[in-house]
Short mmCIF file of C-alpha atoms in Angstrom, two decimals:
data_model
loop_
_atom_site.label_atom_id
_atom_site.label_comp_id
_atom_site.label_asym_id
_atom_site.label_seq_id
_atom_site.Cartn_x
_atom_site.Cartn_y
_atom_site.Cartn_z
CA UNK A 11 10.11 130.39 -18.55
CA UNK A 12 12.23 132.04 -16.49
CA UNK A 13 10.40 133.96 -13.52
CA UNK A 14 10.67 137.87 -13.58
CA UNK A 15 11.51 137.24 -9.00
CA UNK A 16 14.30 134.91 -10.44
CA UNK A 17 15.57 137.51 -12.84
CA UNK A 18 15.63 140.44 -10.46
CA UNK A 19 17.63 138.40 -7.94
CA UNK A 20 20.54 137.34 -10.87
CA UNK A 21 20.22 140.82 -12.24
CA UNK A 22 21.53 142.20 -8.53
CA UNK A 23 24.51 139.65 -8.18
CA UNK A 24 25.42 140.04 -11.49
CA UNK A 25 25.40 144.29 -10.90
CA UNK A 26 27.56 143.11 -7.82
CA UNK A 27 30.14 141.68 -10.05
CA UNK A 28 29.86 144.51 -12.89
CA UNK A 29 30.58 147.16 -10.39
CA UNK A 30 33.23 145.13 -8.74
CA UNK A 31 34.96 144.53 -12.11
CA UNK A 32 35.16 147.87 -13.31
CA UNK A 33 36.27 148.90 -9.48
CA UNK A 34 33.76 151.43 -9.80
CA UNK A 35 34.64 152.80 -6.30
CA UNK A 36 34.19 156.63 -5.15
CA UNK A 37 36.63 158.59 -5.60
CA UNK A 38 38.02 158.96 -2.11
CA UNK A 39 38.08 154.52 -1.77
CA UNK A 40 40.01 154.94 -5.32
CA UNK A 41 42.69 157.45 -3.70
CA UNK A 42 43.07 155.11 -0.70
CA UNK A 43 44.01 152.31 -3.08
CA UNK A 44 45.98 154.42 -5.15
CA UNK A 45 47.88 155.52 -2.07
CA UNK A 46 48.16 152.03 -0.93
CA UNK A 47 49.73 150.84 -3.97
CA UNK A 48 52.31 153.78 -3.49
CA UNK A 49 52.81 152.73 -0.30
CA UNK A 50 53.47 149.21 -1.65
CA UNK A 51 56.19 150.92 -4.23
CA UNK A 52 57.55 152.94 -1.74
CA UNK A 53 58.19 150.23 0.25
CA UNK A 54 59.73 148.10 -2.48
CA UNK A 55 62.14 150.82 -2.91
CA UNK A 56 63.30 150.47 0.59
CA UNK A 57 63.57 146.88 -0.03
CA UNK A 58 65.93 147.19 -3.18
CA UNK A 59 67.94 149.57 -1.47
CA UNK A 60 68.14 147.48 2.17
CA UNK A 61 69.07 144.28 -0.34
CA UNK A 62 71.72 146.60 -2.06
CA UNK A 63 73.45 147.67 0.86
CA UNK A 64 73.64 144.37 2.86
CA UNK A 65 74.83 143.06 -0.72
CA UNK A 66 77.89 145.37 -0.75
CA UNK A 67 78.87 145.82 3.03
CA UNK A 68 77.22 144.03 6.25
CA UNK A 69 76.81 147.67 8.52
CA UNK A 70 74.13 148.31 10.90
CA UNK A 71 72.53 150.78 8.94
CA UNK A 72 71.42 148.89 6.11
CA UNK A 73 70.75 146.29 8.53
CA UNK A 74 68.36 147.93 10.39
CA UNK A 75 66.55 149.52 7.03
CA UNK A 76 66.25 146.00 6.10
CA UNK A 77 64.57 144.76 8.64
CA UNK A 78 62.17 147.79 9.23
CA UNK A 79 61.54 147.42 5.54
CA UNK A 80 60.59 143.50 5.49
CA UNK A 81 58.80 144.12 9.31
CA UNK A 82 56.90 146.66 6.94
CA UNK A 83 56.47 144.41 4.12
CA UNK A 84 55.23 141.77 6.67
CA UNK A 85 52.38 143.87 7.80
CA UNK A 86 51.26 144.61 4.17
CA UNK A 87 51.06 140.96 3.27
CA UNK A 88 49.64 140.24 6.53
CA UNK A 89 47.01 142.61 5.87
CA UNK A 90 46.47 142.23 2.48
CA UNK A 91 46.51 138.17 3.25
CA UNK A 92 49.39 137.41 1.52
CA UNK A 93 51.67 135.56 3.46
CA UNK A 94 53.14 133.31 0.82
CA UNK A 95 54.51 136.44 -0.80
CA UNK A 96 55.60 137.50 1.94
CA UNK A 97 57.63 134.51 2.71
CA UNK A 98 58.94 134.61 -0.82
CA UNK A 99 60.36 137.53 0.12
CA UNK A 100 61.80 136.81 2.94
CA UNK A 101 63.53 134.10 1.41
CA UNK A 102 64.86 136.22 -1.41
CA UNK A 103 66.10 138.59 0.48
CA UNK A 104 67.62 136.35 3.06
CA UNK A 105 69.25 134.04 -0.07
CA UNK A 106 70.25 137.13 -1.74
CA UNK A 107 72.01 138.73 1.35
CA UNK A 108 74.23 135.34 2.14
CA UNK A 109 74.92 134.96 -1.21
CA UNK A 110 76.50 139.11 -1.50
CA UNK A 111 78.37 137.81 1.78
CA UNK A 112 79.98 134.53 0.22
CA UNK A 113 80.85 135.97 -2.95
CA UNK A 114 83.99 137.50 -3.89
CA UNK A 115 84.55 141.25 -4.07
CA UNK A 116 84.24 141.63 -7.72
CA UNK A 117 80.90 140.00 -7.52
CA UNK A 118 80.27 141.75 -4.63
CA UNK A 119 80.54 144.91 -6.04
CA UNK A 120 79.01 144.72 -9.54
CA UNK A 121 75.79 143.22 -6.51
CA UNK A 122 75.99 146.39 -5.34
CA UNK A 123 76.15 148.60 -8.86
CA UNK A 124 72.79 146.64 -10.09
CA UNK A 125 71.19 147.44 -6.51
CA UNK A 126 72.28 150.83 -6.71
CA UNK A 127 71.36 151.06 -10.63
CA UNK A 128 67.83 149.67 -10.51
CA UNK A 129 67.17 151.66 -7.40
CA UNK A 130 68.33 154.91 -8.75
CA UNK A 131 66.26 153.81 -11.97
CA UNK A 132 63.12 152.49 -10.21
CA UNK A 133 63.00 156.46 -7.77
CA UNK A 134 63.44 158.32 -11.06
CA UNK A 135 60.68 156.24 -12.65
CA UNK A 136 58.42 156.24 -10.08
CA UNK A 137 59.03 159.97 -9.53
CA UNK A 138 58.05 160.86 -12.97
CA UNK A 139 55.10 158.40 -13.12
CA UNK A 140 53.46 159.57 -10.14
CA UNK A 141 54.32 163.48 -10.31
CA UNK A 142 55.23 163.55 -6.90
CA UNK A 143 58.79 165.30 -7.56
CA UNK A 144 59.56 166.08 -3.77
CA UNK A 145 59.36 162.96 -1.90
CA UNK A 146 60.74 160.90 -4.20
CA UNK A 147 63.74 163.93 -4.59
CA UNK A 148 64.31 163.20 -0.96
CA UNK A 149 64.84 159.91 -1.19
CA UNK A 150 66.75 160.60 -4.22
CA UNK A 151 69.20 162.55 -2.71
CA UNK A 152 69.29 160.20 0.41
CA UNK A 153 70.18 157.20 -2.06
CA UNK A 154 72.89 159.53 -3.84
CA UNK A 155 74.13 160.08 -0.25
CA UNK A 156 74.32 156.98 1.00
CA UNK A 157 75.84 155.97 -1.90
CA UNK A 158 78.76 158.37 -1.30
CA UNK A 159 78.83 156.92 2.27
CA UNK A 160 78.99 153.04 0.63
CA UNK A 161 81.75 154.13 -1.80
CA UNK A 162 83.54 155.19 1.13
CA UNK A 163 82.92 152.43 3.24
CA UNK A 164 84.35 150.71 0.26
CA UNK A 165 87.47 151.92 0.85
CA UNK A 166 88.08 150.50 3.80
CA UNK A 167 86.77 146.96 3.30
CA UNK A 168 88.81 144.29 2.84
CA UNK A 169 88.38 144.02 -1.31
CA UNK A 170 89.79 146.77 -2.90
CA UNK A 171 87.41 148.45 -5.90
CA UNK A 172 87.74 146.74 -9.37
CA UNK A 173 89.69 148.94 -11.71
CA UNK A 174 89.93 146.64 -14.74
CA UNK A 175 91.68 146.76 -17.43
CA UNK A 176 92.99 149.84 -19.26
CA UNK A 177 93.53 149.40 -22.83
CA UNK A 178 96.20 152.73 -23.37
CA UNK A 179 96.47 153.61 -27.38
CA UNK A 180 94.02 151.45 -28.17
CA UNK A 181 96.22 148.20 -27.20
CA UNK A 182 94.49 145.04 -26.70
CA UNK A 183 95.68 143.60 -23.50
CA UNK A 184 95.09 139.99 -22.56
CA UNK A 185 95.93 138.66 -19.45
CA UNK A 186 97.11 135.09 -19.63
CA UNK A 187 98.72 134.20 -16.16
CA UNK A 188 99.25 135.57 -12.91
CA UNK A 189 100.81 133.94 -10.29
CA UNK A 190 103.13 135.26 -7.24
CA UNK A 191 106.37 134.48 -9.34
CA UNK A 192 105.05 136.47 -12.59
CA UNK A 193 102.60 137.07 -15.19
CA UNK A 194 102.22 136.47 -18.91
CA UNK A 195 100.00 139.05 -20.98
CA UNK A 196 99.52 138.83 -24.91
CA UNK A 197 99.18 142.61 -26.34
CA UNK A 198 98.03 143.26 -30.03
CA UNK A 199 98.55 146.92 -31.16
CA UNK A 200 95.42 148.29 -33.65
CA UNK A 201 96.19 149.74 -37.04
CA UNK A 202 97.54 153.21 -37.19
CA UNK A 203 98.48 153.02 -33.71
CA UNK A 204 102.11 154.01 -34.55
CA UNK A 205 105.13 152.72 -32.90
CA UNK A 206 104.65 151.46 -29.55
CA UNK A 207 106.78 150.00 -27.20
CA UNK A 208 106.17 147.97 -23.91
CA UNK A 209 108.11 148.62 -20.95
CA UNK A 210 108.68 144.82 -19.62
CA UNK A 211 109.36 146.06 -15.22
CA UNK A 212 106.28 146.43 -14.43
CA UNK A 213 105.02 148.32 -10.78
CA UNK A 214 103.13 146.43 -8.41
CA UNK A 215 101.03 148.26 -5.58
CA UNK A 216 99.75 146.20 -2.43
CA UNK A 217 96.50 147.11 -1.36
CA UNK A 218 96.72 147.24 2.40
CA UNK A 219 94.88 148.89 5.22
CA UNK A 220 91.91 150.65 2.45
CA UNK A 221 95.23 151.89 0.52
CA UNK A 222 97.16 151.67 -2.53
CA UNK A 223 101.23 150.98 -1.29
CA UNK A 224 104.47 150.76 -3.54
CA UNK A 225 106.26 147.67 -3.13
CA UNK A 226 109.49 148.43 -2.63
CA UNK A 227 111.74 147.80 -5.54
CA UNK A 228 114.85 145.65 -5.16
CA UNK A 229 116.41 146.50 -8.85
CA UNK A 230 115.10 149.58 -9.69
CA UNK A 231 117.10 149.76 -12.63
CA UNK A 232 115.25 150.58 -15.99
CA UNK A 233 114.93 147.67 -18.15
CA UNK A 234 114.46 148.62 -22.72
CA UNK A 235 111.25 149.25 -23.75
CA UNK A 236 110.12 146.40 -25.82
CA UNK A 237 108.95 147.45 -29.47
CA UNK A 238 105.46 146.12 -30.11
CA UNK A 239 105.26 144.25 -33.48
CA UNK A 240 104.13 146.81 -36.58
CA UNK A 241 102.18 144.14 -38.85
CA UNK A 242 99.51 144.20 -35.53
CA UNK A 243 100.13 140.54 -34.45
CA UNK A 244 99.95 139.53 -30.95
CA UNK A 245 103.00 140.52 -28.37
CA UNK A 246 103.23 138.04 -25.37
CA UNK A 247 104.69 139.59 -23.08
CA UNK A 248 106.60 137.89 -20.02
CA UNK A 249 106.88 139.71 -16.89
CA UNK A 250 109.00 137.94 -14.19
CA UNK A 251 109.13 140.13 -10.76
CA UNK A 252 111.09 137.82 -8.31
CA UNK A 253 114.44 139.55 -8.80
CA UNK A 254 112.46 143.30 -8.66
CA UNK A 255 109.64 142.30 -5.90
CA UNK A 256 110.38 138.74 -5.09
CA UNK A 257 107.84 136.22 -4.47
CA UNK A 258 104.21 138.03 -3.29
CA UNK A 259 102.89 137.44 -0.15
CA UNK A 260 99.22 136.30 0.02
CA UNK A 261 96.98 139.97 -0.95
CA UNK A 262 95.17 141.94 -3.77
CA UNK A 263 97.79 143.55 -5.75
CA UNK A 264 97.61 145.90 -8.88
CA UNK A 265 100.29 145.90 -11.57
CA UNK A 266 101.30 148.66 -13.65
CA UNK A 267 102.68 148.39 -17.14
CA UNK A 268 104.09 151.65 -18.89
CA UNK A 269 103.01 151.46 -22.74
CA UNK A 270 104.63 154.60 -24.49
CA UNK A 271 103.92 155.79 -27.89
CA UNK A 272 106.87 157.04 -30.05
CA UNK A 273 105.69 161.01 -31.62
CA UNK A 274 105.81 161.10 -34.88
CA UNK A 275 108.36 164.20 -35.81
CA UNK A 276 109.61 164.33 -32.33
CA UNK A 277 112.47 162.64 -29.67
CA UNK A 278 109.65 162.10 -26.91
CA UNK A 279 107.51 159.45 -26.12
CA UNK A 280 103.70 159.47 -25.04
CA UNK A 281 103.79 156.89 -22.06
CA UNK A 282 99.94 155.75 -20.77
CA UNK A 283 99.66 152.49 -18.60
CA UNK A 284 97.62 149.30 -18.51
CA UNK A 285 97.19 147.51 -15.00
CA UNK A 286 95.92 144.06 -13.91
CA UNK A 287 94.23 143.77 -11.01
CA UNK A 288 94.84 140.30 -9.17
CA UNK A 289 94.60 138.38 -5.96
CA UNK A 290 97.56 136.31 -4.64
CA UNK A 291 95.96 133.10 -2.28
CA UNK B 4 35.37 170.22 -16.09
CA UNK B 5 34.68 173.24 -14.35
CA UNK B 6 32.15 174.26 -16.70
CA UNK B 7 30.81 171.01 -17.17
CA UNK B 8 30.34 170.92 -12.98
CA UNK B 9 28.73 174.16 -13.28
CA UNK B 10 26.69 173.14 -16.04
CA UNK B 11 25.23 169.53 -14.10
CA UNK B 12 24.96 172.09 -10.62
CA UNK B 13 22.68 173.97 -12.68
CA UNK B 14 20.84 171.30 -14.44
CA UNK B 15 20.16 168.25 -12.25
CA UNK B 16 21.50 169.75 -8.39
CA UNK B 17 24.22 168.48 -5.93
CA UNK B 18 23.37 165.17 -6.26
CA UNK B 19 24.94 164.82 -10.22
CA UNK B 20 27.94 167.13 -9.32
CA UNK B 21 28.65 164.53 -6.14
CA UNK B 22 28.04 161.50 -8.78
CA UNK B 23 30.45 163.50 -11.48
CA UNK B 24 32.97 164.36 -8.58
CA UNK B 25 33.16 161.05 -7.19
CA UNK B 26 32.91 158.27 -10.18
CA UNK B 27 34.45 160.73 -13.59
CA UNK B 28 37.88 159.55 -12.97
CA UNK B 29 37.15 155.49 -12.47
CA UNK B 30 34.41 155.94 -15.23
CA UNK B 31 36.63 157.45 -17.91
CA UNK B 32 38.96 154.20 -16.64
CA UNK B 33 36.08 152.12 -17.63
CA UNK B 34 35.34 153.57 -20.92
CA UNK B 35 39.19 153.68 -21.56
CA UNK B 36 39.30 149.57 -21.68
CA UNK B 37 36.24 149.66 -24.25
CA UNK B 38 37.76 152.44 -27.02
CA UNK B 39 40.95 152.39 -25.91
CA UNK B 40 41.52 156.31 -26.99
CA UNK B 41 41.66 158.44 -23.94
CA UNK B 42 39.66 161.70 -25.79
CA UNK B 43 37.13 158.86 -26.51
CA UNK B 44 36.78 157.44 -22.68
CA UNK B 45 36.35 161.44 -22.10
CA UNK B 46 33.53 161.46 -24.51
CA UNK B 47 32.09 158.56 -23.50
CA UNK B 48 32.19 159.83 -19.68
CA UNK B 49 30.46 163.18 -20.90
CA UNK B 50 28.00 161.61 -23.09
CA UNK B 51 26.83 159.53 -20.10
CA UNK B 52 25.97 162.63 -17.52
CA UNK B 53 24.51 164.99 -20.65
CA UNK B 54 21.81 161.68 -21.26
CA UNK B 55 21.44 161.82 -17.39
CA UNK B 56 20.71 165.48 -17.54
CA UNK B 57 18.46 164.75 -20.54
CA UNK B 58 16.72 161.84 -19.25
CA UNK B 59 16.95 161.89 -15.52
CA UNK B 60 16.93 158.55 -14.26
CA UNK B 61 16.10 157.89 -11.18
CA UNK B 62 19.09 158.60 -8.90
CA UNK B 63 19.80 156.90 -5.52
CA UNK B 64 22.66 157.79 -3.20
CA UNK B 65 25.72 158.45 -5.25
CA UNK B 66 27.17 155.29 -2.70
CA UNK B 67 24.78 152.71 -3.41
CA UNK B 68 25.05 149.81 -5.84
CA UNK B 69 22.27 150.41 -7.37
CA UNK B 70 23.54 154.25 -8.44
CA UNK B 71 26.80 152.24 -8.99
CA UNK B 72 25.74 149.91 -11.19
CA UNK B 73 23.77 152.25 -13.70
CA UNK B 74 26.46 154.07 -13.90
CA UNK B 75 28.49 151.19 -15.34
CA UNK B 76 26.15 150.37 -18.09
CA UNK B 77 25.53 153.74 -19.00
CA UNK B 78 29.19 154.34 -19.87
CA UNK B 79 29.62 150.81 -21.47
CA UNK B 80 26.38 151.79 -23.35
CA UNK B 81 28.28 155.10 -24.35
CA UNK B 82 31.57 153.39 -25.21
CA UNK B 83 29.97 151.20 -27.53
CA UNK B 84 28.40 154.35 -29.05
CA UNK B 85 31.08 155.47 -29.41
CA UNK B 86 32.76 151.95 -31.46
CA UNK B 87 29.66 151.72 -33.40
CA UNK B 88 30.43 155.72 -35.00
CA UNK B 89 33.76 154.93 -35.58
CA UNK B 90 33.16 151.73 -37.08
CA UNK B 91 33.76 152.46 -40.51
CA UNK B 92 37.21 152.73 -39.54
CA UNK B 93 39.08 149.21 -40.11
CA UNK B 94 40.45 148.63 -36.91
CA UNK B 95 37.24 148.86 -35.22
CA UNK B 96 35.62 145.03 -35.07
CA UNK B 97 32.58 144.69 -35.71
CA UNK B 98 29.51 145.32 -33.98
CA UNK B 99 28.82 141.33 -32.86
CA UNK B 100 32.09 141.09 -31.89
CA UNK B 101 32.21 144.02 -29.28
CA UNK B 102 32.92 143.17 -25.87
CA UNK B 103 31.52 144.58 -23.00
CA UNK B 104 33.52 144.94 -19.51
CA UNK B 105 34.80 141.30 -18.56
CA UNK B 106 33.23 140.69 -15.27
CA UNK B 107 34.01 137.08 -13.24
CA UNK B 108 31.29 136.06 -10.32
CA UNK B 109 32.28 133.76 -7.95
CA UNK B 110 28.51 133.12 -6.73
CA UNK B 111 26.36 130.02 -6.57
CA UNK B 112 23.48 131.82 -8.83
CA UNK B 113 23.63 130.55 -12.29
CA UNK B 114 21.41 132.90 -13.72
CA UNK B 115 23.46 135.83 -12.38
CA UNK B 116 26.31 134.57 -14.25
CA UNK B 117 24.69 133.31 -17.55
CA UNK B 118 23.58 137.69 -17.39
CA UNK B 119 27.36 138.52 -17.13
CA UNK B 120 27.75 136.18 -20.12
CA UNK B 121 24.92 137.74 -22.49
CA UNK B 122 25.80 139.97 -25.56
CA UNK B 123 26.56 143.15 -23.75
CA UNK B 124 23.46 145.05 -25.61
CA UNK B 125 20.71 142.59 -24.16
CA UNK B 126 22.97 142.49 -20.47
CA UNK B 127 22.55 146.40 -20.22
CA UNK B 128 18.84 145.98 -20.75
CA UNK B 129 18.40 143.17 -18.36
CA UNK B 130 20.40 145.26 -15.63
CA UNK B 131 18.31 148.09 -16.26
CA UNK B 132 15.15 146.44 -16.17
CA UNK B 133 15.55 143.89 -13.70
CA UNK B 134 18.11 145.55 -11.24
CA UNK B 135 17.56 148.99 -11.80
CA UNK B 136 13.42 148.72 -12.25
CA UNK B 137 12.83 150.53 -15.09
CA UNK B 138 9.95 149.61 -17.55
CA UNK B 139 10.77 149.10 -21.22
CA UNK B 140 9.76 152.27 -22.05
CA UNK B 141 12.27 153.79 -19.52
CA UNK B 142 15.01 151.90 -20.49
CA UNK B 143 14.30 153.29 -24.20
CA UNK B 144 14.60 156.27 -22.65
CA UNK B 145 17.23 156.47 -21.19
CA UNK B 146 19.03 154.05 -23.55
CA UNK B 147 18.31 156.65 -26.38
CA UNK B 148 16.78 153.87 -28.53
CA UNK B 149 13.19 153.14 -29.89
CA UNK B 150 11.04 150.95 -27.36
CA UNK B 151 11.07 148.30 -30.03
CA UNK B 152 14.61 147.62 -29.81
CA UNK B 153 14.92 147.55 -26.12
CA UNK B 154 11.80 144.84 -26.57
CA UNK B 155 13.73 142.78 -29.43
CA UNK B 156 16.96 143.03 -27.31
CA UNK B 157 14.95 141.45 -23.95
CA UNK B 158 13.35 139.11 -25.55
CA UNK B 159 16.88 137.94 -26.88
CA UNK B 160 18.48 138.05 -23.85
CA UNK B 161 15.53 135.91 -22.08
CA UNK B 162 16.03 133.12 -25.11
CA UNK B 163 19.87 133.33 -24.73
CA UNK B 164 19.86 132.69 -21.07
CA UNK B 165 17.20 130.04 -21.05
CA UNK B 166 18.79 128.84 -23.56
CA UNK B 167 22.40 129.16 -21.60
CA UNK B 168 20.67 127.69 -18.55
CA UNK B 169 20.01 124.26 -20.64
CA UNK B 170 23.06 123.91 -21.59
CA UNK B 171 24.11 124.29 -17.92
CA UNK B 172 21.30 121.36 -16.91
CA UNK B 173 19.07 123.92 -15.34
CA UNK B 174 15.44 123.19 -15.93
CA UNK B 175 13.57 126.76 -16.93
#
């Protein structure tokens, strides 16, 4: 028999833990929480961005949003008791930051897209979600600013920005070599591409000082334009630039290689490029 | 909402329009993890402060646990209304199968936590009686059921927890 004293007792801890799991709390405690766990996402999108921008350039600024972020992130976990998060953290952010500083600029860079993507992404989200347009515009428009200021502080760092590839008239370009002395790329022309014809001197530019500079030519004679093969099979193309450049010094250079497409019904040629971005040890 | 504030102000004074003010926005979250359709958790949410209009139960400070805690079966008793009139639809389970709000205790009471346990019918009727006071008649009441059932359902509950208690080694 279990005694009605007995029951009441149970009945009150087990209202306890009813009330506590349906967080049954007045309104105002609720808001507090809420405002808490903005705080929390707020913060995080400090974080992302502080991680971002020591990922793609080491400058004070990001430096010190960093650390005023984690110190903020500290007192949270501190608070909330969660230290071991905390230090996870930490550690992330710490790993993460040394390894956007030992990687290479390509790396580097596409570190600093994602950062820039998922915190663009993440403000957006959270601005919609919690219908709190003007805040989160702010720090909108500071992220698109600061952006503009990284991109320009791009500039002048040491790695030039990653063009890529460029594949003019629809010309698969593959680069197979590329070495001081040369560089070997295999081009395959798609169907219905017409007649297209490879100009084999290609123009190298030495990225120098945040710029783009012509190296200068020593033969800057043309040389034929070299007909791409109609029945679409691959074209490997050798490009030798000791006798127009000579052997490259040790730098991040781009080469240029003029593609041009004969017009049908006319005596002119459409001319588009394809570079190759590289880096000479 | 307006009208409905007006309508408790009228009806049963400050003290329901505090309780409405305060608790309709983490109630309606309550009722939302029971039917799962938000016009539903709305229903549910109204259904609970017309029966307290209708039945007045005795109301402490809109703060206290007690207040708190009636509140939470009320709505879960509401929800489940709710389930049980849409139940001929086939994605509603049935009736045996419904579960209450999941609630964990940490405690050294036993008993507390073979209640949290119990089919969440007989739990509403122990809370009421036991934590809240009321006699069986009340809980009928304010339960909207016959007396009878809220005597069938506590004399269920009592077997299932001594019942649960045995299993656990406890001597009743």
């Amino acid at each position: 028999m279990i005694q009605d004293r007995d029951l009441r007792i149970a009945a009150e801890e087990a209202a306890k833990a009813l009330v506590a799991a349906a967080e049954l709390t007045p309104e105002k405690q609720f808001l507090k929480k809420v405002n808490r766990q903005r705080l929390r996402a707020e913060l995080m999108l400090v974080w992302v961005f502080a991680v971002w921008a020591v990922g793609t350039a080491w400058h004070p600024i990001p430096l010190i949003a960093a650390a005023l972020a984690l110190g903020q992130q500290a007192v949270e976990c501190i608070r909330a008791r969660r230290l071991q998060t905390w230090s996870i953290a930490v550690v992330a952010v710490i790993a993460l930051a040394c390894w956007a500083s030992l990687s290479g600029g390509a790396v580097r860079q596409l570190l600093g897209l994602l950062f820039h993507g998922l915190a663009l992404a993440f403000a957006v989200g959270v601005c919609i979600r919690e219908k709190r347009p003007v805040p989160w515009a702010v720090l909108l428009a500071l992220l698109v600013l600061l952006s503009g200021w990284q991109n320009a502080d791009a500039e002048h760092a040491d790695v030039p920005p990653e063009l890529g590839e460029s594949s003019p008239f629809g010309l698969q370009v593959q680069l197979d070599r590329v070495d001081e002395s040369g560089m070997t790329v295999t081009l395959t022309r798609p169907a219905g591409a017409g007649s297209l014809f490879a100009d084999g001197q290609a123009e190298i530019v030495l990225y120098k000082d945040g710029k783009w500079n012509r190296l200068y030519s020593l033969d800057p004679g043309k040389k034929p334009l070299i007909p791409l093969p109609e029945d679409g099979s691959p074209y490997t193309l050798e490009v030798d630039w000791r006798s127009t450049y000579g052997t490259l010094e040790p730098g991040w250079y781009r080469v240029a290689v003029d593609v041009q497409r004969a017009v049908p019904g006319a005596t002119f040629f459409q001319s588009s490029y394809f570079s190759v971005q590289f880096e000479i040890k | 909402v307006l009208m409905f504030l007006q309508v408790l102000q009228e009806q049963m004074g400050p003290k329901l329009e505090k309780i409405y003010t305060l608790y309709r926005a983490a109630l309606v979250r309550v009722a939302l993890g029971l039917v799962k359709q938000p016009a539903d958790a709305e229903d549910a949410v109204h259904r609970v402060f017309e029966r307290m209009i209708r039945n007045s139960p005795r109301l402490e400070e809109p703060e206290s646990l007690r207040t708190r805690a009636y509140l939470v079966v009320a709505v879960e008793h509401a929800a489940l209304d709710i389930l049980r009139e849409r139940s001929g639809r086939a994605e509603v389970p049935l009736e045996e199968d419904w579960a209450g709000l999941e609630a964990e205790y940490s405690g050294e009471n036993i008993l507390a936590d073979c209640i949290l346990k119990l089919p969440v019918r007989q739990r509403e009727v122990i809370l009421l009686r036991y934590h809240q006071g009321y006699t069986q008649r009340e809980t009928a009441n304010l339960l909207e059921v016959s007396p009878g059932t809220v005597q069938d359902a506590e004399g269920r509950a009592k077997a299932n927890l001594r019942r649960m208690l045995a299993e656990r080694g406890v001597e009743v």
